[in-house]
XYZ file of C-alpha atoms in Angstrom:
571
model
C 108.121 -27.298 16.295
C 108.323 -27.665 20.034
C 109.119 -31.092 21.444
C 106.544 -33.051 23.441
C 108.456 -32.310 26.671
C 108.355 -28.547 25.976
C 104.645 -28.731 25.269
C 104.085 -30.553 28.572
C 106.035 -27.891 30.475
C 104.071 -25.085 28.782
C 100.806 -26.874 29.473
C 101.758 -27.311 33.126
C 102.576 -23.592 33.413
C 99.192 -22.688 31.940
C 97.444 -25.064 34.325
C 99.429 -23.680 37.250
C 98.454 -20.109 36.315
C 94.803 -21.102 36.031
C 94.924 -22.811 39.412
C 96.586 -19.767 40.978
C 93.745 -17.545 39.783
C 91.251 -20.021 41.158
C 93.038 -20.094 44.506
C 93.007 -16.299 44.744
C 89.281 -16.397 44.141
C 88.908 -19.022 46.868
C 90.805 -16.841 49.310
C 88.467 -13.913 48.674
C 85.193 -15.800 48.423
C 85.416 -19.563 48.995
C 81.670 -20.029 49.258
C 81.058 -18.671 45.773
C 84.063 -20.480 44.316
C 82.649 -23.776 45.487
C 80.120 -23.665 42.650
C 82.740 -23.051 39.957
C 84.272 -26.494 39.216
C 82.894 -28.287 36.146
C 83.604 -31.558 34.377
C 85.848 -29.650 31.945
C 87.884 -28.065 34.744
C 88.308 -31.462 36.414
C 89.571 -32.935 33.122
C 92.052 -30.064 32.842
C 93.108 -30.669 36.450
C 93.756 -34.359 35.702
C 95.988 -33.376 32.780
C 97.908 -31.084 35.139
C 98.349 -34.008 37.537
C 99.620 -36.217 34.680
C 102.165 -33.565 33.742
C 103.193 -33.031 37.383
C 103.830 -36.778 37.790
C 106.060 -36.725 34.689
C 108.117 -33.949 36.300
C 107.955 -35.332 39.857
C 111.714 -35.908 40.004
C 112.257 -32.193 39.446
C 110.163 -31.444 42.533
C 112.125 -34.064 44.492
C 115.394 -32.419 43.439
C 114.101 -29.026 44.603
C 113.146 -30.574 47.948
C 116.606 -32.101 48.339
C 118.233 -28.788 47.419
C 116.325 -27.048 50.243
C 117.249 -29.800 52.697
C 120.937 -29.730 51.719
C 120.959 -25.956 52.081
C 119.557 -26.202 55.611
C 122.101 -28.905 56.482
C 124.913 -26.628 55.354
C 123.482 -23.820 57.502
C 123.573 -26.015 60.631
C 127.362 -26.230 60.407
C 127.536 -22.444 60.638
C 125.069 -22.142 63.539
C 126.780 -20.577 66.583
C 124.090 -21.061 69.252
C 122.054 -24.044 70.394
C 118.872 -22.070 69.716
C 119.835 -21.417 66.067
C 120.944 -25.016 65.654
C 117.611 -26.197 67.074
C 115.603 -24.011 64.672
C 117.552 -25.199 61.619
C 117.292 -28.852 62.676
C 113.566 -28.400 63.224
C 113.193 -26.869 59.754
C 114.933 -29.915 58.265
C 112.433 -32.099 60.119
C 109.582 -30.042 58.624
C 111.036 -30.640 55.139
C 111.443 -34.385 55.760
C 108.028 -34.773 57.457
C 106.000 -35.447 54.269
C 109.065 -36.680 52.342
C 111.002 -39.426 54.182
C 109.556 -40.496 57.518
C 112.686 -42.175 58.900
C 114.761 -39.055 58.216
C 112.100 -36.875 59.823
C 112.309 -39.014 62.989
C 116.119 -38.824 62.965
C 116.098 -35.010 62.916
C 113.376 -34.873 65.567
C 115.628 -36.981 67.781
C 118.421 -34.472 67.170
C 116.004 -31.647 68.084
C 115.191 -33.525 71.283
C 118.905 -33.824 72.138
C 119.510 -30.121 71.480
C 116.463 -29.194 73.602
C 117.870 -31.335 76.429
C 121.216 -29.528 76.116
C 119.295 -26.242 76.315
C 117.496 -27.499 79.422
C 114.094 -26.949 77.777
C 111.952 -29.922 78.880
C 108.895 -28.528 77.106
C 110.608 -28.465 73.710
C 112.038 -31.925 74.334
C 108.530 -33.220 75.103
C 107.208 -31.502 71.989
C 109.860 -33.264 69.869
C 109.010 -36.627 71.418
C 105.308 -36.004 70.699
C 106.109 -35.296 67.063
C 108.271 -38.451 66.901
C 105.288 -40.415 68.177
C 103.132 -38.714 65.525
C 105.593 -39.740 62.776
C 105.625 -43.303 64.098
C 101.833 -43.529 63.985
C 101.884 -42.065 60.439
C 104.160 -44.943 59.401
C 102.069 -47.606 61.151
C 104.438 -48.042 64.108
C 101.650 -47.840 66.702
C 103.392 -49.699 69.514
C 106.446 -47.439 69.298
C 104.241 -44.349 69.142
C 102.311 -45.333 72.274
C 105.520 -46.185 74.166
C 107.029 -42.757 73.375
C 103.883 -40.895 74.430
C 103.716 -42.770 77.735
C 107.266 -41.645 78.539
C 106.316 -37.962 78.206
C 105.320 -36.022 81.317
C 102.434 -33.709 80.217
C 102.945 -31.438 83.254
C 106.371 -30.386 81.917
C 104.902 -29.091 78.642
C 103.795 -25.539 77.815
C 100.509 -24.746 76.020
C 101.482 -25.330 72.358
C 103.754 -28.254 73.225
C 100.984 -29.754 75.333
C 98.621 -29.281 72.396
C 100.991 -31.224 70.149
C 101.165 -33.979 72.769
C 97.374 -34.350 72.860
C 97.182 -34.143 69.059
C 99.738 -36.967 68.718
C 97.704 -39.080 71.160
C 94.490 -38.255 69.312
C 96.066 -39.168 65.962
C 97.342 -42.498 67.339
C 93.896 -43.356 68.717
C 92.274 -42.338 65.439
C 94.618 -44.593 63.441
C 93.914 -47.538 65.773
C 90.188 -46.891 65.434
C 90.408 -46.724 61.624
C 92.466 -49.905 61.178
C 90.952 -51.821 64.105
C 89.113 -55.090 63.501
C 86.829 -55.192 66.548
C 83.850 -52.889 66.887
C 84.190 -52.326 70.642
C 87.867 -51.472 70.334
C 87.199 -49.083 67.452
C 84.551 -47.320 69.549
C 86.928 -47.038 72.489
C 89.738 -45.616 70.337
C 87.361 -43.200 68.626
C 86.223 -41.791 71.967
C 89.856 -41.489 73.094
C 90.720 -39.731 69.851
C 87.881 -37.208 70.258
C 88.889 -36.462 73.873
C 92.522 -35.876 72.957
C 91.614 -33.718 69.933
C 89.416 -31.611 72.204
C 92.331 -31.135 74.624
C 94.677 -30.351 71.710
C 92.233 -27.745 70.427
C 92.161 -26.064 73.819
C 95.970 -25.715 73.937
C 96.902 -24.980 70.307
C 96.760 -21.425 68.879
C 93.955 -20.780 66.382
C 96.439 -20.198 63.573
C 98.016 -23.656 63.959
C 97.106 -26.168 61.249
C 96.506 -28.919 63.828
C 93.973 -26.671 65.576
C 91.844 -26.380 62.435
C 92.394 -30.038 61.632
C 91.136 -31.049 65.069
C 88.030 -28.872 64.716
C 87.178 -30.274 61.292
C 87.827 -33.904 62.240
C 85.592 -33.533 65.287
C 82.796 -32.053 63.159
C 83.163 -34.871 60.624
C 83.149 -37.549 63.318
C 79.903 -36.053 64.627
C 78.400 -36.201 61.114
C 77.937 -32.415 60.902
C 79.501 -31.903 57.457
C 77.962 -28.471 56.910
C 79.741 -27.266 60.043
C 82.872 -29.075 58.874
C 82.717 -27.229 55.542
C 82.260 -23.903 57.336
C 85.381 -24.632 59.413
C 87.197 -25.558 56.202
C 86.223 -22.198 54.640
C 87.982 -20.443 57.538
C 90.953 -22.790 57.428
C 91.581 -22.399 53.681
C 92.024 -18.629 54.134
C 95.031 -19.311 56.396
C 96.693 -21.859 54.073
C 99.119 -20.669 51.421
C 97.994 -21.687 47.951
C 99.899 -24.747 46.718
C 101.511 -25.509 50.105
C 101.439 -28.831 51.952
C 98.905 -27.340 54.369
C 96.757 -26.322 51.398
C 96.885 -29.945 50.177
C 95.635 -31.063 53.605
C 92.841 -28.451 53.636
C 91.785 -29.495 50.130
C 91.669 -33.156 51.163
C 89.383 -32.395 54.095
C 87.265 -30.244 51.765
C 87.011 -33.283 49.475
C 85.760 -35.373 52.419
C 83.132 -32.720 53.218
C 81.764 -32.548 49.676
C 81.898 -36.328 49.319
C 79.772 -36.717 52.438
C 77.367 -34.016 51.151
C 76.978 -35.884 47.842
C 78.547 -33.238 45.595
C 80.757 -35.467 43.408
C 81.992 -32.657 41.091
C 83.200 -30.488 43.993
C 84.658 -33.530 45.750
C 86.611 -34.600 42.656
C 87.882 -31.061 42.078
C 89.208 -30.552 45.621
C 90.739 -34.015 45.695
C 92.585 -33.073 42.488
C 93.768 -29.835 44.128
C 95.130 -31.834 47.038
C 96.877 -34.315 44.739
C 98.455 -31.591 42.608
C 99.763 -29.700 45.654
C 101.197 -32.902 47.151
C 103.084 -33.805 43.958
C 104.493 -30.307 43.472
C 105.691 -30.261 47.093
C 107.344 -33.698 46.729
C 105.006 -35.184 49.344
C 105.628 -38.932 49.503
C 102.744 -39.734 51.882
C 100.281 -39.750 48.960
C 96.917 -40.359 50.628
C 95.086 -38.046 48.215
C 96.477 -39.710 45.094
C 95.546 -43.146 46.437
C 91.986 -41.896 46.880
C 92.054 -40.397 43.357
C 93.235 -43.703 41.856
C 90.405 -45.495 43.635
C 87.802 -43.046 42.298
C 89.148 -43.247 38.736
C 89.037 -47.026 38.859
C 85.350 -46.946 39.813
C 84.745 -44.555 36.888
C 86.429 -46.965 34.437
C 89.625 -44.964 33.799
C 91.827 -48.011 34.409
C 94.969 -46.758 32.642
C 95.163 -43.500 34.588
C 94.210 -45.261 37.825
C 97.052 -47.739 37.294
C 99.585 -44.957 36.651
C 98.461 -43.097 39.777
C 98.501 -46.115 42.077
C 101.975 -47.151 40.820
C 103.243 -43.642 41.494
C 101.601 -43.723 44.945
C 103.231 -47.069 45.681
C 106.679 -45.695 44.772
C 106.058 -42.651 46.983
C 104.869 -44.766 49.920
C 107.939 -46.969 49.581
C 110.184 -43.896 49.660
C 108.265 -42.384 52.583
C 108.317 -45.629 54.578
C 104.581 -45.956 55.278
C 103.564 -49.537 56.017
C 99.836 -48.962 56.359
C 99.744 -46.974 53.092
C 101.333 -49.886 51.248
C 98.823 -52.271 52.838
C 95.976 -50.165 51.387
C 97.609 -49.914 47.962
C 98.093 -53.676 47.456
C 94.367 -54.603 47.190
C 93.762 -51.772 44.734
C 96.693 -52.897 42.581
C 95.295 -56.423 42.589
C 91.871 -55.170 41.509
C 93.369 -53.060 38.728
C 95.353 -56.092 37.527
C 92.102 -58.066 37.261
C 90.539 -55.233 35.278
C 93.551 -55.235 32.954
C 93.198 -58.977 32.444
C 89.514 -58.590 31.583
C 90.275 -55.794 29.122
C 93.076 -57.863 27.590
C 90.721 -60.805 27.050
C 88.261 -58.489 25.306
C 91.062 -57.136 23.126
C 92.171 -60.677 22.225
C 88.636 -61.574 21.168
C 88.426 -58.454 19.041
C 91.807 -59.325 17.524
C 90.585 -62.805 16.603
C 87.534 -61.339 14.868
C 89.785 -58.899 13.036
C 92.124 -61.690 11.881
C 89.165 -63.698 10.546
C 87.886 -60.639 8.695
C 91.338 -59.943 7.246
C 91.651 -63.564 6.139
C 88.323 -63.408 4.308
C 89.318 -60.147 2.670
C 92.667 -61.693 1.674
C 90.853 -64.561 -0.057
C 88.642 -62.092 -1.884
C 91.705 -60.072 -2.830
C 93.464 -63.179 -4.171
C 90.400 -64.015 -6.245
C 90.367 -60.462 -7.585
C 94.066 -60.700 -8.499
C 93.487 -64.000 -10.352
C 90.587 -62.408 -12.224
C 92.693 -59.361 -13.153
C 95.564 -61.609 -14.270
C 93.198 -63.596 -16.496
C 91.835 -60.405 -18.036
C 95.362 -59.146 -18.664
C 96.214 -62.348 -20.547
C 93.126 -61.889 -22.659
C 94.126 -58.312 -23.310
C 97.641 -59.420 -24.329
C 96.199 -61.925 -26.809
C 93.954 -59.231 -28.251
C 96.942 -56.894 -28.504
C 98.921 -59.541 -30.424
C 96.055 -60.028 -32.836
C 95.798 -56.291 -33.362
C 99.539 -56.129 -33.948
C 99.290 -58.823 -36.624
C 96.372 -57.016 -38.221
C 98.413 -53.804 -38.192
C 101.314 -55.578 -39.862
C 99.007 -56.917 -42.541
C 97.520 -53.470 -43.005
C 100.997 -51.955 -43.269
C 101.922 -54.478 -45.995
C 98.757 -53.672 -47.870
C 99.451 -49.942 -47.631
C 102.991 -50.497 -48.907
C 101.715 -52.454 -51.881
C 99.114 -49.796 -52.629
C 101.720 -47.030 -52.284
C 104.107 -48.764 -54.692
C 101.361 -48.786 -57.319
C 100.896 -45.045 -57.079
C 102.749 -43.535 -59.989
C 102.289 -39.924 -58.975
C 105.387 -38.843 -57.099
C 103.737 -35.687 -55.744
C 100.893 -37.700 -54.201
C 103.406 -40.164 -52.727
C 105.388 -37.351 -51.106
C 102.207 -35.881 -49.674
C 101.192 -39.218 -48.191
C 104.633 -39.767 -46.713
C 104.573 -36.265 -45.178
C 101.148 -36.921 -43.716
C 102.300 -40.295 -42.386
C 105.239 -38.554 -40.693
C 102.886 -36.083 -38.992
C 100.566 -38.855 -37.837
C 103.481 -40.870 -36.504
C 104.805 -37.854 -34.578
C 101.404 -37.185 -33.105
C 100.940 -40.865 -32.235
C 104.286 -41.152 -30.498
C 103.674 -37.933 -28.505
C 100.282 -39.071 -27.340
C 101.585 -42.526 -26.529
C 104.357 -41.145 -24.377
C 102.095 -38.749 -22.478
C 99.566 -41.516 -21.778
C 102.279 -43.858 -20.536
C 103.661 -41.181 -18.195
C 100.189 -40.408 -16.816
C 99.582 -44.144 -16.397
C 102.716 -44.556 -14.291
C 101.763 -41.596 -12.066
C 98.288 -43.032 -11.618
C 99.739 -46.393 -10.604
C 101.943 -44.656 -8.014
C 98.990 -42.665 -6.711
C 96.901 -45.838 -6.535
C 99.606 -47.571 -4.502
C 99.712 -44.688 -2.013
C 95.942 -44.714 -1.684
C 95.901 -48.468 -1.052
C 98.577 -48.111 1.655
C 96.585 -45.296 3.229
C 93.461 -47.439 3.299
C 95.315 -50.361 4.819
C 96.667 -48.097 7.588
C 93.138 -46.745 8.176
C 91.784 -50.336 8.151
C 89.416 -49.540 5.261
C 89.300 -53.188 4.315
C 86.219 -52.906 2.103
C 88.265 -50.906 -0.414
C 91.136 -53.380 -0.600
C 89.498 -55.136 -3.593
C 90.860 -52.285 -5.744
C 94.423 -53.317 -5.019
C 96.363 -54.303 -8.153
C 100.117 -54.149 -7.759
C 102.874 -53.719 -5.157
C 105.298 -50.813 -5.039
C 107.798 -52.401 -7.484
C 105.151 -52.347 -10.239
C 105.897 -48.711 -10.992
C 109.589 -49.351 -11.593
C 108.847 -52.324 -13.816
C 106.297 -50.397 -15.853
C 108.707 -47.468 -16.130
C 111.422 -49.711 -17.582
C 108.897 -51.238 -19.949
C 107.737 -47.775 -20.989
C 111.308 -46.712 -21.789
C 111.902 -49.924 -23.728
C 108.733 -49.411 -25.800
C 109.676 -45.781 -26.333
C 113.168 -46.736 -27.562
C 111.853 -49.381 -29.950
C 109.136 -47.121 -31.346
C 111.482 -44.183 -31.777
C 114.259 -46.192 -33.442
C 111.751 -47.727 -35.820
C 110.575 -44.239 -36.803
C 114.061 -42.695 -36.884
C 116.602 -45.518 -37.330
C 119.439 -43.100 -38.167
C 118.711 -40.652 -35.341
C 121.681 -41.667 -33.180
C 124.124 -41.336 -36.063
C 122.748 -37.992 -37.256
C 122.566 -36.694 -33.666
C 126.231 -37.456 -33.016
C 127.111 -35.888 -36.359
C 126.031 -32.561 -34.864
C 128.508 -32.930 -31.957
C 132.238 -32.652 -31.591
C 133.962 -36.080 -31.473
C 134.831 -35.787 -27.788
C 131.221 -34.917 -26.855
C 129.429 -37.632 -28.815
C 127.064 -39.928 -26.922
C 126.622 -43.596 -27.736
C 123.739 -45.762 -26.449
C 124.436 -49.084 -24.716
C 123.246 -51.027 -27.788
C 121.454 -50.643 -31.105
C 118.015 -51.332 -29.627
C 117.910 -48.881 -26.734
C 118.757 -45.279 -25.875
C 120.399 -43.688 -22.863
C 119.044 -40.719 -20.863
C 120.757 -37.966 -22.887
C 119.614 -39.339 -26.252
C 116.082 -39.823 -24.879
C 116.004 -36.129 -23.891
C 116.825 -35.034 -27.448
C 114.556 -37.750 -28.902
C 111.687 -36.078 -27.027
C 112.825 -32.697 -28.385
C 112.779 -34.256 -31.895
C 109.145 -35.250 -31.258
C 108.280 -31.663 -30.334
C 108.454 -31.891 -26.535
C 110.784 -29.022 -25.651
C 109.552 -28.054 -22.174
C 112.118 -29.213 -19.574
C 109.409 -29.761 -16.957
C 107.512 -32.151 -19.254
C 110.727 -33.981 -20.181
C 111.621 -34.232 -16.456
C 108.129 -35.548 -15.679
C 108.405 -38.260 -18.331
C 111.966 -39.349 -17.472
C 111.450 -38.921 -13.681
C 114.338 -36.469 -13.230
C 114.388 -33.020 -11.704
C 113.988 -30.010 -13.986
C 117.494 -28.836 -13.023
C 118.996 -32.170 -14.105
C 117.290 -31.987 -17.540
C 118.405 -28.393 -17.938
C 122.029 -29.318 -17.138
C 121.995 -32.217 -19.633
C 120.677 -29.959 -22.380
C 123.203 -27.220 -21.620
C 126.183 -29.625 -21.557
C 125.263 -31.177 -24.923
C 124.708 -27.790 -26.574
C 128.103 -26.656 -25.334
C 129.685 -29.504 -27.306
C 127.834 -28.779 -30.595
C 129.672 -28.171 -33.865
C 127.179 -25.478 -34.827
C 126.026 -22.455 -32.871
C 124.561 -23.703 -29.552
C 121.419 -21.620 -30.133
C 120.751 -23.519 -33.393
C 121.539 -26.991 -32.054
C 118.034 -28.017 -30.973
C 116.542 -26.731 -34.265
C 118.988 -29.016 -36.109
C 117.912 -31.926 -33.899
C 114.255 -31.331 -34.774
C 115.173 -31.550 -38.505
C 116.694 -35.048 -38.189
C 114.806 -37.509 -40.405
C 113.236 -34.825 -42.590
C 113.985 -34.677 -46.337
C 116.790 -32.274 -47.291
C 117.716 -31.799 -43.585
C 121.064 -30.083 -43.030
C 122.810 -31.641 -40.065
C 126.317 -30.518 -40.705
């Protein structure tokens, strides 16, 4: 069987394949695909997210491998232009991963651009540094960097990045601001800068589409925002970090339009893409944890928010951590409430178990009393049997007809054989039933079927005790019927192969096997069932004893069956 880890990997692959098909459909016809998500597909998506979180370190390792490869390539770069491109690619890798490292490599890009004498590229790098600062909540530093940039020295795309960084900073200040007038001022500034960024950025740039959609959302025109998103999603590569961003904005559109199923689905798409790309700025997963908490899925919400907190700590985002803390506190309160409910339920369960234990104790006392009564009745019957046996002996001694006496003795022998055989079979069945009963009781206890616990009689050691008692009764009964069996049995064997019991009142395993054969039980499987050995063990015992017989080994068991009969020939 496959391990749980292998099953998770297979399940993730299946989910990934299903998502890939869905993404291809979205690329061809996003408007039609918008109606496809269902509650079942969202549940499947959540399982994919759970599996992706379990394997998140693998995605982090892949990210680090790419970064280390690019770092090794820088050492081999021969021109400033090639060195700039490689350094910039490292920044792109660090951008959603570790913010401080992203800033460090942007600073190196800025230094290389200065060495190249390209003021526009240097300004572009400074704009992106300011953008990273505002992403991490360092608003004062971001504003100071942007003020030091001369917009007139920037080309179109670099100027667009400058305005986008300013617009993002203003938007963050508006979102986290405390005063209404200030939030309005920053919102207006953000819209103006996004408009300027849109005018300077190429249509294929992700910030261009992001500006368009944010402006439509800020104006409350979510149908227009969704139409922009339909165009944008065609440009994003399925499963990429840009696709995660597009999906998040699509979630915001559907959330505003009141379509909770579509909103949940696209938020899940964004979360899954972020995790698989080792994105540490987990805004989508924070939003998902918040939604799951409102839906009552506290356990999953707690796992997601803890994972988000670890990611935010690695990324270095102060404002993300400030948003996570209240949610963690709320989840902790929910856990406490659930724990109190569980404790109350546990108390009720303990009371119920206690009552059932009392009833069980009463039942055990009742059964013990009945067993004592049964033992007394058995003793009385034994005495009556002894008296009857004496009477039969006296009557038999008065019978002067030897032929009739022999007939009665022969009949008595047959009855005794039949009685012993039936007695042994019943005892064996009784032991198996006791074992089966014990297993059933344990099963019911595990399943908390407390109403059936009144049928409990004995613990697991009862079977062993009853088995020993059964063998003791068997030995006594057999030796009473055939007192010379051991002697006559050994007379059939060579001296070195003879078997002696531990004492005169009991038999050992080998003698019991041939005692059962004497009673007519010759099937090894039945002998093994009675003595609780394997069939192979019984067969080996029988073979070893027959190999040590004085007579022909094929006649040995026939001779054993003649022990105790008149005129039996045992030599």
